[in-house]
Amino acid sequence: MTDRIVSAGPNEGDHSEVNLRPRTIEEYIGQERVVENLQIAVKAARMRKESLDHLLLHGPPGLGKTTLASIVASEMGVNIKISSGPAIERASDLVSILMGLRDGDIFFIDEFHRMPRVVQEVLYPAMEDFALDVVTGRGPGARSVRVPLPRFTIIAATTRVALITAPLRDRFGVVYRLDFYKANEVDQILRRSAGILSLDFEDQAIQLIAGRSRGTPRIANRLLRRVRDYADVISDGNLTKTVAEEALSKLGVDGLGLDEIDQMLLDGLVQKFSGGPVGLETLAASIGEEADTVMDVYEPYLLQLGFIQRTPRGRLATRLAYEHLNEPYPEHLEAHQIKVQGDQLAFNENDN
Ligand code: ADE
């Protein structure tokens, strides 16, 4: 699964050779509202010589949460320590990390929703009070000692904000959602990357790759690297539209950036479940995937394309999905569609 070419999760080889990640805020393309707000927050914190407020970034994978955290650290002129929820297994792991930080340092925690409950319970008071209550001794002689911590900043990233408990979410001064990038932004990102890789390219080749990148820079850069391989082998390194078309078709990525697994999911929803509504678990089982994987990896882009809807009764194929599959749309499905966009968004954020 992880080596699927259009997976938004990191693949082996994504960090090979030249690093394409932007290192400064000026190089960062897209997510304008988030970037502008972060720039102000960084300036204000620096002016006041304070640490930055704790920050929670959420949204689909591959959109640059880790990159943004690293950029914020470098703009603040502080160190960043990077870990992930499942890697911090015990409260003592967290304590030793926090005690090793310096004032102003950033502790970036990826997959924050997977942090064990016992670790979360130590984290809440630490985030709020910059201190830990440590119990020493046993029985009647036990005493609680308050250990001060440096004024650190947590930057947490998650694909599943609904799984973060309210008390933990409340400890973050700022919560931002990263969204899929617009086609012109992915285009700009690809041009920058092609420049770094010293690639000769036709504009249309870049546009073609951008259109199949699912609004996700990680996928865009991965496709660019793979298409470059074809260009090197079959056209002396020239990235022409024809080379890009041929390469993308060989890689099994269709005109919208859907691969075989997305197609299977959509096709299954339409054929086996008559378009739905069908429960997430059932749908996932029908393609041999975990429900969590379907939710985190496949669904966000299909939702963004408007091909499926999450409804209280289950997943539903839309008219657009039927059109994409060249199938006639069964009118009875209309009755299940959720009409109000706002309602659907609220539902998407909170439901699983
Ligand atoms: N490479 C990956 N993500 C990027 C972004 N948001 N801006 C510029 N280059 C990128």
Coordinates of C-alpha atoms and ligand atoms in Angstrom, one line a residue:
M1 CA 0.0 0.0 0.0
T2 CA 2.7 2.5 1.0
D3 CA 4.4 2.2 -2.4
R4 CA 1.4 3.1 -4.4
I5 CA 2.5 5.9 -6.7
V6 CA -0.4 8.2 -5.8
S7 CA -0.4 7.5 -2.0
A8 CA -0.3 10.7 -0.1
G9 CA 1.7 9.0 2.7
P10 CA 5.5 9.0 2.5
N11 CA 7.0 6.4 0.2
E12 CA 10.5 5.0 0.2
G13 CA 12.5 7.1 -2.2
D14 CA 10.6 10.3 -1.6
H15 CA 13.7 11.7 0.1
S16 CA 16.2 10.3 -2.3
E17 CA 18.8 12.6 -3.9
V18 CA 17.8 16.2 -3.9
N19 CA 15.4 17.4 -1.2
L20 CA 12.5 19.3 -2.8
R21 CA 11.0 20.6 0.4
P22 CA 10.9 24.4 0.8
R23 CA 13.1 25.6 3.6
T24 CA 11.9 29.2 4.0
I25 CA 8.5 30.8 4.2
E26 CA 9.2 32.7 0.9
E27 CA 9.7 29.4 -1.0
Y28 CA 6.5 27.9 0.4
I29 CA 3.7 27.9 -2.2
G30 CA -0.1 27.8 -1.3
Q31 CA -2.0 27.5 2.0
E32 CA -2.0 31.3 2.0
R33 CA -4.3 31.9 4.9
V34 CA -2.4 29.6 7.2
V35 CA 1.0 30.9 6.0
E36 CA 0.0 34.6 6.5
N37 CA -1.3 33.9 10.0
L38 CA 1.8 31.9 10.9
Q39 CA 4.0 34.8 9.7
I40 CA 2.2 37.2 12.0
A41 CA 2.3 34.8 14.9
V42 CA 6.1 34.3 14.4
K43 CA 6.8 38.0 14.1
A44 CA 4.7 38.8 17.3
A45 CA 6.4 36.1 19.3
R46 CA 9.8 37.2 18.2
M47 CA 9.0 40.9 19.0
R48 CA 7.9 39.9 22.5
K49 CA 10.8 37.4 22.9
E50 CA 8.2 34.7 23.8
S51 CA 7.8 31.2 22.6
L52 CA 5.1 30.5 20.0
D53 CA 1.7 29.3 21.0
H54 CA 1.1 25.6 20.7
L55 CA -0.2 24.8 17.1
L56 CA -2.4 22.0 15.8
L57 CA -2.3 21.4 12.0
H58 CA -4.8 19.0 10.5
G59 CA -5.8 17.8 7.1
P60 CA -5.1 15.0 4.6
P61 CA -1.6 13.5 4.4
G62 CA 1.1 14.9 2.0
L63 CA 0.1 18.6 2.2
G64 CA 3.2 19.9 4.1
K65 CA 2.4 19.8 7.8
T66 CA 6.0 18.6 8.7
T67 CA 7.5 21.1 6.2
L68 CA 5.5 24.0 7.7
A69 CA 6.7 23.0 11.2
S70 CA 10.3 23.0 10.1
I71 CA 9.9 26.4 8.4
V72 CA 8.3 27.8 11.5
A73 CA 11.2 26.6 13.6
S74 CA 13.7 28.2 11.3
E75 CA 11.8 31.5 11.2
M76 CA 11.7 31.5 15.0
G77 CA 15.4 30.7 15.1
V78 CA 14.8 27.7 17.4
N79 CA 15.5 24.0 17.4
I80 CA 12.9 21.5 16.3
K81 CA 12.6 18.0 17.7
I82 CA 10.5 15.6 15.5
S83 CA 8.6 12.6 16.7
S84 CA 5.2 11.0 16.2
G85 CA 2.3 9.9 18.4
P86 CA 2.9 6.1 18.2
A87 CA 6.6 6.5 18.8
I88 CA 6.1 8.1 22.2
E89 CA 5.0 4.9 24.0
R90 CA 5.4 5.8 27.6
A91 CA 4.9 8.9 29.7
S92 CA 8.6 8.7 30.6
D93 CA 9.5 9.0 26.9
L94 CA 7.6 12.3 26.8
V95 CA 9.1 13.5 30.0
S96 CA 12.7 12.9 28.8
I97 CA 12.0 14.7 25.5
L98 CA 10.4 17.7 27.2
M99 CA 13.2 18.0 29.7
G100 CA 15.8 17.9 26.9
L101 CA 14.2 21.0 25.2
R102 CA 15.4 24.6 25.5
D103 CA 13.2 27.7 25.9
G104 CA 11.4 28.4 22.6
D105 CA 12.2 25.0 21.1
I106 CA 9.5 23.3 19.0
F107 CA 8.5 19.7 19.5
F108 CA 6.7 18.4 16.4
I109 CA 4.5 15.4 17.0
D110 CA 3.1 13.8 13.8
E111 CA 0.1 11.4 13.9
F112 CA -0.9 13.1 17.1
H113 CA -4.2 11.2 17.3
R114 CA -2.2 8.0 17.8
M115 CA -0.5 9.2 20.9
P116 CA -1.3 6.8 23.8
R117 CA -3.8 8.1 26.4
V118 CA -1.2 7.8 29.3
V119 CA 1.1 10.1 27.4
Q120 CA -1.7 12.6 26.6
E121 CA -2.4 12.9 30.3
V122 CA 1.1 14.0 31.0
L123 CA 1.1 16.3 28.0
Y124 CA -2.0 18.4 29.0
P125 CA -0.6 20.0 32.1
A126 CA 2.9 20.3 30.6
M127 CA 1.5 22.3 27.7
E128 CA -0.5 24.6 30.0
D129 CA 1.8 25.1 33.0
F130 CA 5.3 24.3 31.5
A131 CA 5.8 22.1 34.6
L132 CA 5.4 18.5 35.5
D133 CA 4.1 17.0 38.8
V134 CA 6.4 14.1 39.6
V135 CA 5.5 11.8 42.4
T136 CA 8.4 10.5 44.5
G137 CA 8.4 7.8 47.0
R138 CA 5.7 5.3 47.8
G139 CA 2.8 4.9 50.2
P140 CA 2.3 7.4 53.0
G141 CA 5.7 8.9 52.3
A142 CA 4.9 9.7 48.7
R143 CA 5.3 13.4 47.8
S144 CA 4.5 15.3 44.6
V145 CA 7.3 17.6 43.4
R146 CA 6.7 20.2 40.7
V147 CA 9.5 20.2 38.1
P148 CA 9.7 23.2 35.8
L149 CA 10.0 22.7 32.1
P150 CA 11.4 25.1 29.4
R151 CA 8.8 27.2 27.5
F152 CA 8.5 24.9 24.6
T153 CA 6.0 24.9 21.7
I154 CA 4.1 21.8 20.5
I155 CA 3.3 21.7 16.8
A156 CA 1.0 18.7 16.4
A157 CA -0.1 17.2 13.1
T158 CA -3.0 14.9 12.4
T159 CA -5.1 13.6 9.6
R160 CA -7.9 12.9 12.1
V161 CA -8.7 15.9 14.2
A162 CA -12.0 14.5 15.3
L163 CA -10.1 11.9 17.3
I164 CA -8.3 14.5 19.5
T165 CA -10.1 14.8 22.7
A166 CA -11.6 18.2 23.5
P167 CA -9.4 18.9 26.6
L168 CA -6.3 18.2 24.5
R169 CA -7.5 20.3 21.5
D170 CA -8.2 23.1 23.9
R171 CA -4.5 23.3 24.9
F172 CA -3.7 24.6 21.4
G173 CA -3.7 28.3 20.9
V174 CA -4.1 27.9 17.2
V175 CA -5.7 25.2 15.0
Y176 CA -5.3 25.3 11.2
R177 CA -6.6 23.0 8.6
L178 CA -4.5 22.4 5.5
D179 CA -6.5 21.9 2.3
F180 CA -5.7 20.3 -1.0
Y181 CA -3.6 22.7 -3.2
K182 CA -5.2 24.3 -6.3
A183 CA -4.0 23.2 -9.7
N184 CA -2.1 26.4 -10.3
E185 CA -0.3 26.0 -7.0
V186 CA 0.7 22.5 -7.7
D187 CA 1.9 23.8 -11.1
Q188 CA 4.1 26.3 -9.4
I189 CA 5.5 23.7 -7.0
L190 CA 6.3 21.4 -9.9
R191 CA 8.1 24.2 -11.7
R192 CA 10.2 24.9 -8.7
S193 CA 11.0 21.2 -8.3
A194 CA 11.9 20.8 -12.0
G195 CA 14.2 23.8 -11.6
I196 CA 15.9 22.2 -8.6
L197 CA 16.3 18.9 -10.5
S198 CA 17.6 20.9 -13.6
L199 CA 15.0 19.4 -15.8
D200 CA 14.1 20.8 -19.3
F201 CA 10.3 20.7 -19.5
E202 CA 7.4 21.7 -21.7
D203 CA 4.7 23.7 -19.9
Q204 CA 2.1 21.2 -20.9
A205 CA 4.1 18.3 -19.3
I206 CA 4.0 20.1 -16.0
Q207 CA 0.3 20.9 -16.4
L208 CA -0.4 17.2 -17.1
I209 CA 1.5 16.1 -14.0
A210 CA -0.2 18.8 -11.9
G211 CA -3.6 17.6 -13.0
R212 CA -2.9 14.1 -11.7
S213 CA -1.3 15.0 -8.4
R214 CA -4.5 15.0 -6.3
G215 CA -3.8 18.5 -5.1
T216 CA -0.9 17.0 -3.0
P217 CA 2.7 18.3 -3.3
R218 CA 4.1 15.0 -2.1
I219 CA 2.4 13.1 -4.9
A220 CA 3.3 15.8 -7.4
N221 CA 7.0 15.6 -6.6
R222 CA 6.9 11.8 -6.7
L223 CA 5.2 11.7 -10.1
L224 CA 7.8 14.3 -11.3
R225 CA 10.7 12.1 -10.3
R226 CA 9.2 9.0 -11.9
V227 CA 8.3 10.9 -15.1
R228 CA 11.9 12.2 -15.1
D229 CA 13.1 8.6 -15.2
Y230 CA 11.1 8.0 -18.4
A231 CA 12.4 11.3 -19.9
D232 CA 16.0 10.3 -19.1
V233 CA 15.6 6.9 -20.7
I234 CA 13.4 7.7 -23.7
S235 CA 14.0 11.3 -24.7
D236 CA 17.5 12.5 -23.5
G237 CA 16.1 14.0 -20.4
N238 CA 13.5 16.3 -22.2
L239 CA 10.3 16.3 -20.3
T240 CA 7.8 16.7 -23.2
K241 CA 4.1 16.4 -23.0
T242 CA 4.2 13.1 -24.9
V243 CA 6.8 11.7 -22.5
A244 CA 4.7 12.7 -19.5
E245 CA 1.5 11.2 -21.0
E246 CA 3.2 8.0 -21.8
A247 CA 4.9 7.8 -18.4
L248 CA 1.7 8.5 -16.4
S249 CA -0.2 6.0 -18.4
K250 CA 2.4 3.3 -17.7
L251 CA 2.4 4.3 -14.0
G252 CA -1.4 3.5 -14.0
V253 CA -2.5 7.0 -13.0
D254 CA -5.6 8.3 -14.8
G255 CA -6.6 11.8 -15.9
L256 CA -7.8 12.8 -12.5
G257 CA -4.9 11.1 -10.6
L258 CA -6.9 8.1 -9.6
D259 CA -5.1 4.8 -9.6
E260 CA -6.4 1.2 -9.6
I261 CA -7.3 1.1 -5.9
D262 CA -9.4 4.3 -6.1
Q263 CA -11.0 2.9 -9.2
M264 CA -11.7 -0.4 -7.4
L265 CA -13.2 1.5 -4.5
L266 CA -15.5 3.6 -6.7
D267 CA -16.4 0.7 -8.9
G268 CA -17.2 -1.5 -5.9
L269 CA -19.4 1.2 -4.4
V270 CA -21.3 1.5 -7.6
Q271 CA -21.4 -2.2 -8.7
K272 CA -21.5 -4.2 -5.5
F273 CA -23.4 -1.8 -3.3
S274 CA -25.6 -0.1 -5.9
G275 CA -24.0 3.2 -5.1
G276 CA -24.7 2.9 -1.4
P277 CA -25.2 4.1 1.2
V278 CA -22.8 1.5 2.6
G279 CA -20.9 1.5 5.9
L280 CA -17.2 2.3 5.9
E281 CA -16.2 -1.1 7.4
T282 CA -18.1 -3.0 4.7
L283 CA -16.8 -0.9 1.9
A284 CA -13.2 -1.2 3.2
A285 CA -13.5 -5.0 3.6
S286 CA -14.7 -5.3 0.0
I287 CA -11.3 -4.0 -1.3
G288 CA -9.3 -5.8 1.4
E289 CA -8.3 -2.6 3.2
E290 CA -8.6 -1.3 6.8
A291 CA -11.4 1.2 7.5
D292 CA -8.8 3.7 8.8
T293 CA -6.8 3.4 5.6
V294 CA -9.8 4.0 3.5
M295 CA -10.7 7.1 5.6
D296 CA -7.2 8.6 5.7
V297 CA -5.8 7.7 2.4
Y298 CA -8.5 7.1 -0.3
E299 CA -11.6 9.0 0.8
P300 CA -10.3 12.6 1.2
Y301 CA -9.5 13.0 -2.5
L302 CA -12.7 11.2 -3.7
L303 CA -14.7 13.5 -1.4
Q304 CA -12.8 16.5 -2.8
L305 CA -13.7 15.4 -6.3
G306 CA -17.3 15.1 -5.2
F307 CA -17.4 11.4 -6.2
I308 CA -18.5 10.2 -2.8
Q309 CA -20.4 11.6 0.1
R310 CA -20.3 10.6 3.7
T311 CA -23.8 10.5 5.0
P312 CA -25.2 9.4 8.4
R313 CA -26.3 6.1 6.7
G314 CA -22.9 5.4 5.0
R315 CA -20.9 6.2 2.0
L316 CA -22.7 7.2 -1.2
A317 CA -21.6 7.4 -4.8
T318 CA -22.6 10.7 -6.5
R319 CA -23.8 11.5 -10.0
L320 CA -20.2 12.7 -10.8
A321 CA -18.8 9.2 -9.8
Y322 CA -21.3 7.5 -12.1
E323 CA -20.4 9.9 -14.9
H324 CA -16.7 9.2 -14.4
L325 CA -17.4 5.5 -14.6
N326 CA -19.7 6.0 -17.6
E327 CA -22.6 4.4 -15.8
P328 CA -26.2 5.6 -15.8
Y329 CA -27.0 7.4 -12.5
P330 CA -29.9 5.7 -10.6
E331 CA -32.3 8.5 -9.7
H332 CA -33.3 6.9 -6.4
L333 CA -29.8 7.8 -5.1
E334 CA -30.7 11.4 -5.3
A335 CA -32.9 11.1 -2.2
H336 CA -29.9 10.1 -0.1
Q337 CA -27.6 12.9 -1.1
I338 CA -26.9 15.5 1.5
K339 CA -27.8 18.8 -0.1
V340 CA -26.4 21.4 2.3
Q341 CA -22.7 21.7 1.8
G342 CA -22.2 23.1 5.3
D343 CA -24.0 20.2 6.9
Q344 CA -21.8 17.8 5.0
L345 CA -18.6 19.5 6.0
A346 CA -19.6 19.5 9.6
F347 CA -20.5 15.8 9.3
N348 CA -17.2 15.0 7.6
E349 CA -15.1 16.7 10.3
N350 CA -16.8 14.9 13.2
D351 CA -17.9 11.5 11.9
N352 CA -15.6 8.7 11.2
Ligands
ADE1 N1 7.3 21.3 -2.1 C1 6.4 20.6 -1.4 N2 5.5 21.4 -0.9 C2 5.7 22.6 -1.3 C3 5.1 23.9 -1.1 N3 4.0 24.0 -0.4 N4 5.7 24.9 -1.6 C4 6.8 24.8 -2.4 N5 7.4 23.6 -2.6 C5 6.9 22.5 -2.1

